[in-house]
PDB file of C-alpha atoms in Angstrom:
ATOM      1  CA  UNK A   1      19.722 -34.417  -3.301  1.00  0.00           C
ATOM      2  CA  UNK A   2      17.786 -31.923  -5.076  1.00  0.00           C
ATOM      3  CA  UNK A   3      19.236 -28.697  -3.429  1.00  0.00           C
ATOM      4  CA  UNK A   4      22.785 -30.154  -3.023  1.00  0.00           C
ATOM      5  CA  UNK A   5      25.436 -27.055  -3.070  1.00  0.00           C
ATOM      6  CA  UNK A   6      22.567 -24.419  -3.109  1.00  0.00           C
ATOM      7  CA  UNK A   7      22.450 -21.631  -0.671  1.00  0.00           C
ATOM      8  CA  UNK A   8      18.834 -20.678   0.395  1.00  0.00           C
ATOM      9  CA  UNK A   9      17.906 -17.552   2.105  1.00  0.00           C
ATOM     10  CA  UNK A  10      14.536 -17.939   4.116  1.00  0.00           C
ATOM     11  CA  UNK A  11      12.912 -14.824   5.665  1.00  0.00           C
ATOM     12  CA  UNK A  12      10.089 -15.315   8.049  1.00  0.00           C
ATOM     13  CA  UNK A  13      11.778 -18.406   8.847  1.00  0.00           C
ATOM     14  CA  UNK A  14      10.169 -18.474  12.543  1.00  0.00           C
ATOM     15  CA  UNK A  15       6.894 -19.177  11.111  1.00  0.00           C
ATOM     16  CA  UNK A  16       5.085 -22.555  10.462  1.00  0.00           C
ATOM     17  CA  UNK A  17       5.640 -22.326   6.744  1.00  0.00           C
ATOM     18  CA  UNK A  18       9.391 -21.016   6.978  1.00  0.00           C
ATOM     19  CA  UNK A  19      10.220 -24.095   9.564  1.00  0.00           C
ATOM     20  CA  UNK A  20       8.746 -26.607   7.212  1.00  0.00           C
ATOM     21  CA  UNK A  21      10.542 -25.056   4.094  1.00  0.00           C
ATOM     22  CA  UNK A  22      13.880 -24.882   6.161  1.00  0.00           C
ATOM     23  CA  UNK A  23      13.167 -28.637   7.141  1.00  0.00           C
ATOM     24  CA  UNK A  24      12.728 -29.701   3.670  1.00  0.00           C
ATOM     25  CA  UNK A  25      15.370 -27.595   2.075  1.00  0.00           C
ATOM     26  CA  UNK A  26      17.948 -28.863   4.593  1.00  0.00           C
ATOM     27  CA  UNK A  27      17.118 -32.527   3.897  1.00  0.00           C
ATOM     28  CA  UNK A  28      17.656 -31.864   0.016  1.00  0.00           C
ATOM     29  CA  UNK A  29      21.367 -30.596   0.963  1.00  0.00           C
ATOM     30  CA  UNK A  30      20.671 -26.885   0.778  1.00  0.00           C
ATOM     31  CA  UNK A  31      22.974 -24.384   3.000  1.00  0.00           C
ATOM     32  CA  UNK A  32      20.596 -22.441   5.156  1.00  0.00           C
ATOM     33  CA  UNK A  33      20.370 -18.600   5.991  1.00  0.00           C
ATOM     34  CA  UNK A  34      17.200 -18.234   8.085  1.00  0.00           C
ATOM     35  CA  UNK A  35      16.163 -14.793   9.417  1.00  0.00           C
ATOM     36  CA  UNK A  36      13.083 -13.495  11.199  1.00  0.00           C
ATOM     37  CA  UNK A  37      11.879 -10.630  13.656  1.00  0.00           C
ATOM     38  CA  UNK A  38      12.266 -12.913  16.669  1.00  0.00           C
ATOM     39  CA  UNK A  39      15.630 -14.599  17.059  1.00  0.00           C
ATOM     40  CA  UNK A  40      13.926 -17.400  19.295  1.00  0.00           C
ATOM     41  CA  UNK A  41      11.600 -18.771  16.769  1.00  0.00           C
ATOM     42  CA  UNK A  42      14.530 -18.782  14.100  1.00  0.00           C
ATOM     43  CA  UNK A  43      16.487 -20.538  16.226  1.00  0.00           C
ATOM     44  CA  UNK A  44      13.725 -23.047  16.764  1.00  0.00           C
ATOM     45  CA  UNK A  45      13.385 -23.421  13.100  1.00  0.00           C
ATOM     46  CA  UNK A  46      17.018 -24.032  12.712  1.00  0.00           C
ATOM     47  CA  UNK A  47      17.024 -26.841  15.454  1.00  0.00           C
ATOM     48  CA  UNK A  48      14.283 -28.456  13.233  1.00  0.00           C
ATOM     49  CA  UNK A  49      15.955 -28.077  10.056  1.00  0.00           C
ATOM     50  CA  UNK A  50      19.322 -29.404  11.309  1.00  0.00           C
ATOM     51  CA  UNK A  51      22.420 -29.372   9.050  1.00  0.00           C
ATOM     52  CA  UNK A  52      24.197 -26.198   7.960  1.00  0.00           C
ATOM     53  CA  UNK A  53      22.161 -23.341   9.251  1.00  0.00           C
ATOM     54  CA  UNK A  54      23.013 -19.560  10.043  1.00  0.00           C
ATOM     55  CA  UNK A  55      20.398 -17.522  11.898  1.00  0.00           C
ATOM     56  CA  UNK A  56      19.747 -13.895  12.050  1.00  0.00           C
ATOM     57  CA  UNK A  57      17.152 -11.389  13.682  1.00  0.00           C
ATOM     58  CA  UNK A  58      15.869  -8.740  11.317  1.00  0.00           C
ATOM     59  CA  UNK A  59      12.727  -6.787  10.177  1.00  0.00           C
ATOM     60  CA  UNK A  60      12.298  -7.315   6.467  1.00  0.00           C
ATOM     61  CA  UNK A  61      10.583  -4.315   6.189  1.00  0.00           C
ATOM     62  CA  UNK A  62      13.996  -2.373   6.900  1.00  0.00           C
ATOM     63  CA  UNK A  63      15.658  -1.949   3.787  1.00  0.00           C
ATOM     64  CA  UNK A  64      19.233  -1.389   5.580  1.00  0.00           C
ATOM     65  CA  UNK A  65      19.019  -4.360   7.705  1.00  0.00           C
ATOM     66  CA  UNK A  66      17.931  -6.753   4.540  1.00  0.00           C
ATOM     67  CA  UNK A  67      20.806  -5.400   2.655  1.00  0.00           C
ATOM     68  CA  UNK A  68      23.268  -5.728   5.580  1.00  0.00           C
ATOM     69  CA  UNK A  69      21.935  -9.447   5.720  1.00  0.00           C
ATOM     70  CA  UNK A  70      22.184 -10.197   2.193  1.00  0.00           C
ATOM     71  CA  UNK A  71      25.827  -8.889   1.942  1.00  0.00           C
ATOM     72  CA  UNK A  72      26.592 -10.954   4.899  1.00  0.00           C
ATOM     73  CA  UNK A  73      24.917 -14.109   3.321  1.00  0.00           C
ATOM     74  CA  UNK A  74      27.051 -13.393   0.037  1.00  0.00           C
ATOM     75  CA  UNK A  75      30.278 -12.934   1.838  1.00  0.00           C
ATOM     76  CA  UNK A  76      29.985 -16.225   3.836  1.00  0.00           C
ATOM     77  CA  UNK A  77      28.662 -18.389   1.133  1.00  0.00           C
ATOM     78  CA  UNK A  78      29.610 -16.646  -2.030  1.00  0.00           C
ATOM     79  CA  UNK A  79      26.316 -16.883  -3.571  1.00  0.00           C
ATOM     80  CA  UNK A  80      22.414 -16.931  -2.983  1.00  0.00           C
ATOM     81  CA  UNK A  81      20.516 -19.662  -5.318  1.00  0.00           C
ATOM     82  CA  UNK A  82      17.181 -19.264  -3.656  1.00  0.00           C
ATOM     83  CA  UNK A  83      14.960 -16.803  -1.645  1.00  0.00           C
ATOM     84  CA  UNK A  84      12.115 -18.232  -0.002  1.00  0.00           C
ATOM     85  CA  UNK A  85       9.815 -15.446   1.699  1.00  0.00           C
ATOM     86  CA  UNK A  86       7.417 -16.901   4.288  1.00  0.00           C
ATOM     87  CA  UNK A  87       6.397 -13.385   5.482  1.00  0.00           C
ATOM     88  CA  UNK A  88       3.562 -12.595   7.618  1.00  0.00           C
ATOM     89  CA  UNK A  89       1.140  -9.697   6.352  1.00  0.00           C
ATOM     90  CA  UNK A  90      -0.289  -8.564   9.886  1.00  0.00           C
ATOM     91  CA  UNK A  91      -3.812  -8.823   8.235  1.00  0.00           C
ATOM     92  CA  UNK A  92      -6.906  -7.903  10.213  1.00  0.00           C
ATOM     93  CA  UNK A  93      -9.610 -10.220   9.656  1.00  0.00           C
ATOM     94  CA  UNK A  94     -13.085 -11.108  11.342  1.00  0.00           C
ATOM     95  CA  UNK A  95     -14.692  -7.402  10.574  1.00  0.00           C
ATOM     96  CA  UNK A  96     -16.928  -6.935   7.826  1.00  0.00           C
ATOM     97  CA  UNK A  97     -15.785  -4.512   5.181  1.00  0.00           C
ATOM     98  CA  UNK A  98     -18.406  -1.939   5.780  1.00  0.00           C
ATOM     99  CA  UNK A  99     -17.337  -1.756   9.542  1.00  0.00           C
ATOM    100  CA  UNK A 100     -13.559  -1.983   8.801  1.00  0.00           C
ATOM    101  CA  UNK A 101     -11.509   1.192   9.227  1.00  0.00           C
ATOM    102  CA  UNK A 102      -9.351   1.913   5.996  1.00  0.00           C
ATOM    103  CA  UNK A 103      -5.937   1.576   8.116  1.00  0.00           C
ATOM    104  CA  UNK A 104      -6.938  -1.970   8.887  1.00  0.00           C
ATOM    105  CA  UNK A 105      -7.807  -2.825   5.424  1.00  0.00           C
ATOM    106  CA  UNK A 106      -4.735  -1.492   3.905  1.00  0.00           C
ATOM    107  CA  UNK A 107      -2.343  -2.817   6.455  1.00  0.00           C
ATOM    108  CA  UNK A 108      -1.686  -6.094   5.064  1.00  0.00           C
ATOM    109  CA  UNK A 109      -1.265  -4.668   1.761  1.00  0.00           C
ATOM    110  CA  UNK A 110       1.154  -2.155   2.779  1.00  0.00           C
ATOM    111  CA  UNK A 111       3.089  -4.719   5.048  1.00  0.00           C
ATOM    112  CA  UNK A 112       3.386  -7.379   2.182  1.00  0.00           C
ATOM    113  CA  UNK A 113       4.301  -5.278  -0.642  1.00  0.00           C
ATOM    114  CA  UNK A 114       7.130  -3.428   1.647  1.00  0.00           C
ATOM    115  CA  UNK A 115       8.539  -6.649   3.029  1.00  0.00           C
ATOM    116  CA  UNK A 116       8.375  -8.795  -0.177  1.00  0.00           C
ATOM    117  CA  UNK A 117       9.598  -6.112  -2.477  1.00  0.00           C
ATOM    118  CA  UNK A 118      12.716  -5.115  -0.010  1.00  0.00           C
ATOM    119  CA  UNK A 119      13.628  -8.734   0.162  1.00  0.00           C
ATOM    120  CA  UNK A 120      13.140 -10.024  -3.304  1.00  0.00           C
ATOM    121  CA  UNK A 121      14.718  -6.692  -4.833  1.00  0.00           C
ATOM    122  CA  UNK A 122      17.686  -7.106  -2.657  1.00  0.00           C
ATOM    123  CA  UNK A 123      18.471 -10.799  -3.182  1.00  0.00           C
ATOM    124  CA  UNK A 124      17.555 -10.553  -6.872  1.00  0.00           C
ATOM    125  CA  UNK A 125      19.991  -7.750  -7.538  1.00  0.00           C
ATOM    126  CA  UNK A 126      22.763 -10.229  -6.497  1.00  0.00           C
ATOM    127  CA  UNK A 127      21.378 -12.962  -8.300  1.00  0.00           C
ATOM    128  CA  UNK A 128      21.071 -11.030 -11.646  1.00  0.00           C
ATOM    129  CA  UNK A 129      24.742 -10.274 -11.413  1.00  0.00           C
ATOM    130  CA  UNK A 130      25.756 -13.905 -11.162  1.00  0.00           C
ATOM    131  CA  UNK A 131      23.063 -14.932 -13.797  1.00  0.00           C
ATOM    132  CA  UNK A 132      20.539 -17.284 -11.914  1.00  0.00           C
ATOM    133  CA  UNK A 133      18.594 -18.045  -9.006  1.00  0.00           C
ATOM    134  CA  UNK A 134      15.021 -18.320  -7.851  1.00  0.00           C
ATOM    135  CA  UNK A 135      12.875 -16.171  -5.853  1.00  0.00           C
ATOM    136  CA  UNK A 136       9.925 -17.711  -4.303  1.00  0.00           C
ATOM    137  CA  UNK A 137       7.044 -16.833  -2.039  1.00  0.00           C
ATOM    138  CA  UNK A 138       3.429 -17.839  -0.679  1.00  0.00           C
ATOM    139  CA  UNK A 139      -0.020 -16.671  -1.199  1.00  0.00           C
ATOM    140  CA  UNK A 140      -3.474 -17.852  -0.625  1.00  0.00           C
ATOM    141  CA  UNK A 141      -6.138 -19.027  -2.766  1.00  0.00           C
ATOM    142  CA  UNK A 142      -8.256 -16.189  -3.584  1.00  0.00           C
ATOM    143  CA  UNK A 143     -11.320 -17.187  -1.580  1.00  0.00           C
ATOM    144  CA  UNK A 144     -14.512 -15.147  -1.870  1.00  0.00           C
ATOM    145  CA  UNK A 145     -15.674 -15.337   1.704  1.00  0.00           C
ATOM    146  CA  UNK A 146     -16.662 -12.396   4.270  1.00  0.00           C
ATOM    147  CA  UNK A 147     -14.747 -10.922   6.811  1.00  0.00           C
ATOM    148  CA  UNK A 148     -11.190 -11.127   5.289  1.00  0.00           C
ATOM    149  CA  UNK A 149     -10.593  -7.566   4.955  1.00  0.00           C
ATOM    150  CA  UNK A 150      -7.482  -6.695   2.931  1.00  0.00           C
ATOM    151  CA  UNK A 151      -5.877 -10.351   2.984  1.00  0.00           C
ATOM    152  CA  UNK A 152      -6.963 -11.121  -0.652  1.00  0.00           C
ATOM    153  CA  UNK A 153      -5.855  -7.815  -1.990  1.00  0.00           C
ATOM    154  CA  UNK A 154      -2.205  -8.222  -0.333  1.00  0.00           C
ATOM    155  CA  UNK A 155      -2.285 -11.754  -1.910  1.00  0.00           C
ATOM    156  CA  UNK A 156      -3.048 -10.131  -5.457  1.00  0.00           C
ATOM    157  CA  UNK A 157      -0.402  -7.423  -4.842  1.00  0.00           C
ATOM    158  CA  UNK A 158       2.402  -9.753  -4.109  1.00  0.00           C
ATOM    159  CA  UNK A 159       1.504 -12.125  -7.090  1.00  0.00           C
ATOM    160  CA  UNK A 160       1.648  -9.097  -9.382  1.00  0.00           C
ATOM    161  CA  UNK A 161       4.979  -7.839  -7.748  1.00  0.00           C
ATOM    162  CA  UNK A 162       6.266 -11.540  -8.804  1.00  0.00           C
ATOM    163  CA  UNK A 163       5.104 -11.290 -12.354  1.00  0.00           C
ATOM    164  CA  UNK A 164       6.933  -7.967 -12.624  1.00  0.00           C
ATOM    165  CA  UNK A 165      10.121  -9.430 -11.363  1.00  0.00           C
ATOM    166  CA  UNK A 166       9.507 -12.493 -13.893  1.00  0.00           C
ATOM    167  CA  UNK A 167       9.654 -10.327 -17.007  1.00  0.00           C
ATOM    168  CA  UNK A 168      12.560  -7.934 -15.786  1.00  0.00           C
ATOM    169  CA  UNK A 169      14.748 -10.714 -14.392  1.00  0.00           C
ATOM    170  CA  UNK A 170      14.016 -13.618 -16.941  1.00  0.00           C
ATOM    171  CA  UNK A 171      17.005 -12.307 -18.958  1.00  0.00           C
ATOM    172  CA  UNK A 172      19.289 -12.515 -16.301  1.00  0.00           C
ATOM    173  CA  UNK A 173      18.362 -16.041 -15.580  1.00  0.00           C
ATOM    174  CA  UNK A 174      16.525 -15.492 -12.238  1.00  0.00           C
ATOM    175  CA  UNK A 175      13.021 -17.389 -11.824  1.00  0.00           C
ATOM    176  CA  UNK A 176      10.118 -16.542  -9.860  1.00  0.00           C
ATOM    177  CA  UNK A 177       7.784 -18.738  -8.397  1.00  0.00           C
ATOM    178  CA  UNK A 178       4.355 -18.120  -6.170  1.00  0.00           C
ATOM    179  CA  UNK A 179       3.214 -21.003  -4.154  1.00  0.00           C
ATOM    180  CA  UNK A 180      -0.420 -20.709  -3.906  1.00  0.00           C
ATOM    181  CA  UNK A 181      -2.114 -22.429  -1.036  1.00  0.00           C
ATOM    182  CA  UNK A 182      -5.489 -22.223   1.006  1.00  0.00           C
ATOM    183  CA  UNK A 183      -3.731 -22.862   3.990  1.00  0.00           C
ATOM    184  CA  UNK A 184      -2.641 -25.802   5.880  1.00  0.00           C
ATOM    185  CA  UNK A 185      -4.699 -27.208   9.053  1.00  0.00           C
ATOM    186  CA  UNK A 186      -1.634 -28.257  10.742  1.00  0.00           C
ATOM    187  CA  UNK A 187      -0.495 -24.395  10.971  1.00  0.00           C
ATOM    188  CA  UNK A 188      -1.049 -22.729  14.263  1.00  0.00           C
ATOM    189  CA  UNK A 189      -1.871 -19.544  12.145  1.00  0.00           C
ATOM    190  CA  UNK A 190      -4.467 -21.302  10.139  1.00  0.00           C
ATOM    191  CA  UNK A 191      -6.011 -22.634  13.274  1.00  0.00           C
ATOM    192  CA  UNK A 192      -6.143 -19.123  14.665  1.00  0.00           C
ATOM    193  CA  UNK A 193      -8.022 -18.045  11.575  1.00  0.00           C
ATOM    194  CA  UNK A 194     -10.445 -21.033  11.847  1.00  0.00           C
ATOM    195  CA  UNK A 195     -11.045 -19.906  15.486  1.00  0.00           C
ATOM    196  CA  UNK A 196     -11.670 -16.581  14.420  1.00  0.00           C
ATOM    197  CA  UNK A 197     -14.290 -17.327  11.596  1.00  0.00           C
ATOM    198  CA  UNK A 198     -16.102 -19.972  13.293  1.00  0.00           C
ATOM    199  CA  UNK A 199     -16.093 -18.821  16.822  1.00  0.00           C
ATOM    200  CA  UNK A 200     -15.141 -22.191  18.051  1.00  0.00           C
ATOM    201  CA  UNK A 201     -12.481 -22.303  20.919  1.00  0.00           C
ATOM    202  CA  UNK A 202     -11.612 -25.681  20.398  1.00  0.00           C
ATOM    203  CA  UNK A 203      -9.806 -26.730  16.957  1.00  0.00           C
ATOM    204  CA  UNK A 204      -8.160 -29.779  15.312  1.00  0.00           C
ATOM    205  CA  UNK A 205      -6.718 -30.558  12.265  1.00  0.00           C
ATOM    206  CA  UNK A 206      -9.321 -32.943  11.597  1.00  0.00           C
ATOM    207  CA  UNK A 207     -11.673 -30.384  12.127  1.00  0.00           C
ATOM    208  CA  UNK A 208     -10.518 -28.043   9.685  1.00  0.00           C
ATOM    209  CA  UNK A 209      -9.949 -30.645   7.076  1.00  0.00           C
ATOM    210  CA  UNK A 210     -13.706 -31.607   7.390  1.00  0.00           C
ATOM    211  CA  UNK A 211     -15.132 -28.233   7.323  1.00  0.00           C
ATOM    212  CA  UNK A 212     -12.816 -26.284   4.997  1.00  0.00           C
ATOM    213  CA  UNK A 213     -10.916 -29.135   3.017  1.00  0.00           C
ATOM    214  CA  UNK A 214     -14.265 -30.743   2.075  1.00  0.00           C
ATOM    215  CA  UNK A 215     -14.614 -28.241  -0.527  1.00  0.00           C
ATOM    216  CA  UNK A 216     -11.563 -28.998  -2.621  1.00  0.00           C
ATOM    217  CA  UNK A 217     -11.438 -31.503  -5.536  1.00  0.00           C
ATOM    218  CA  UNK A 218      -9.236 -33.865  -3.041  1.00  0.00           C
ATOM    219  CA  UNK A 219     -11.312 -33.288  -0.217  1.00  0.00           C
ATOM    220  CA  UNK A 220      -8.805 -32.003   2.105  1.00  0.00           C
ATOM    221  CA  UNK A 221      -6.317 -28.948   2.405  1.00  0.00           C
ATOM    222  CA  UNK A 222      -2.438 -29.518   1.862  1.00  0.00           C
ATOM    223  CA  UNK A 223      -0.255 -29.949   5.261  1.00  0.00           C
ATOM    224  CA  UNK A 224       2.803 -28.004   5.629  1.00  0.00           C
ATOM    225  CA  UNK A 225       5.084 -30.803   4.724  1.00  0.00           C
ATOM    226  CA  UNK A 226       3.235 -30.560   1.220  1.00  0.00           C
ATOM    227  CA  UNK A 227       3.823 -27.016   0.737  1.00  0.00           C
ATOM    228  CA  UNK A 228       7.562 -27.672   1.712  1.00  0.00           C
ATOM    229  CA  UNK A 229       7.875 -30.630  -0.626  1.00  0.00           C
ATOM    230  CA  UNK A 230       6.608 -28.370  -3.485  1.00  0.00           C
ATOM    231  CA  UNK A 231       9.115 -25.550  -2.637  1.00  0.00           C
ATOM    232  CA  UNK A 232      11.837 -27.930  -3.106  1.00  0.00           C
ATOM    233  CA  UNK A 233      10.923 -28.986  -6.341  1.00  0.00           C
ATOM    234  CA  UNK A 234      10.491 -25.523  -7.645  1.00  0.00           C
ATOM    235  CA  UNK A 235      13.593 -24.420  -6.314  1.00  0.00           C
ATOM    236  CA  UNK A 236      15.419 -27.246  -7.744  1.00  0.00           C
ATOM    237  CA  UNK A 237      17.132 -27.153 -11.107  1.00  0.00           C
ATOM    238  CA  UNK A 238      14.368 -29.730 -12.133  1.00  0.00           C
ATOM    239  CA  UNK A 239      12.282 -26.841 -12.558  1.00  0.00           C
ATOM    240  CA  UNK A 240      14.826 -24.816 -14.497  1.00  0.00           C
ATOM    241  CA  UNK A 241      12.153 -23.711 -17.333  1.00  0.00           C
ATOM    242  CA  UNK A 242       9.501 -22.599 -14.699  1.00  0.00           C
ATOM    243  CA  UNK A 243       9.169 -18.920 -14.181  1.00  0.00           C
ATOM    244  CA  UNK A 244       6.381 -16.391 -13.752  1.00  0.00           C
ATOM    245  CA  UNK A 245       4.686 -19.653 -12.294  1.00  0.00           C
ATOM    246  CA  UNK A 246       1.755 -19.932  -9.679  1.00  0.00           C
ATOM    247  CA  UNK A 247       2.121 -23.185  -8.319  1.00  0.00           C
ATOM    248  CA  UNK A 248      -1.065 -24.558  -7.308  1.00  0.00           C
ATOM    249  CA  UNK A 249      -0.559 -26.533  -4.114  1.00  0.00           C
ATOM    250  CA  UNK A 250      -4.381 -26.319  -3.087  1.00  0.00           C
ATOM    251  CA  UNK A 251      -5.550 -29.703  -3.220  1.00  0.00           C
ATOM    252  CA  UNK A 252      -7.881 -28.696  -5.853  1.00  0.00           C
ATOM    253  CA  UNK A 253      -9.310 -25.611  -4.151  1.00  0.00           C
ATOM    254  CA  UNK A 254      -8.342 -23.779  -7.066  1.00  0.00           C
ATOM    255  CA  UNK A 255      -8.653 -25.160 -10.699  1.00  0.00           C
ATOM    256  CA  UNK A 256      -6.364 -24.347 -13.226  1.00  0.00           C
ATOM    257  CA  UNK A 257      -7.902 -26.204 -16.191  1.00  0.00           C
TER     258      UNK A 257
END
């Protein structure tokens, strides 16, 4: 198993991506510490994952709460090998920039930078002292489209933050990986965005795949399980030489070559 004897912390674990990653990590042998704003959804993710799972309720923007949680994990497990952030940004979409309040534009940038910085810094401090680990997060394919508000700016800010961590933490053996995805059609959040931008109350995975996935090289969008499988690979020692990495899990919505 790729993550056997690894201790993994997942923040934002109650969402669709966090749940999928928790399930994949557990299936590969990781010991899981799941946390999120609503205990009920985190507990639901723990049930899906199965295996050795610890659950906590916390606000990732609260520095003191994150520090207590990390200290608790280290006290119980002795180490943290993997951090995976599946944190929401509270982005406001559906309004043209010319009609948008600055506060609404800036909200996802502020939320994303604060929560991602607070969690990654706190966990990475522990990893650096013991000489290794990997911090991971998720951003979206930088789409040029109307009415996205501050969402693209927030993704760009997170990617810049991860590059900074990479160069500072590399000598300590800590790797950084950003999984870039255009969104998974089987995610309720993506389905909500589809409804918002198309104005259609009825939505199916097939409809999103046909309309949005049809523009990618593979003619589809990645499913949640595929995002989670990529996370397993990059969290594992099989990717031990990979850092400062944007993992392109977009089905060809983004072309690296």
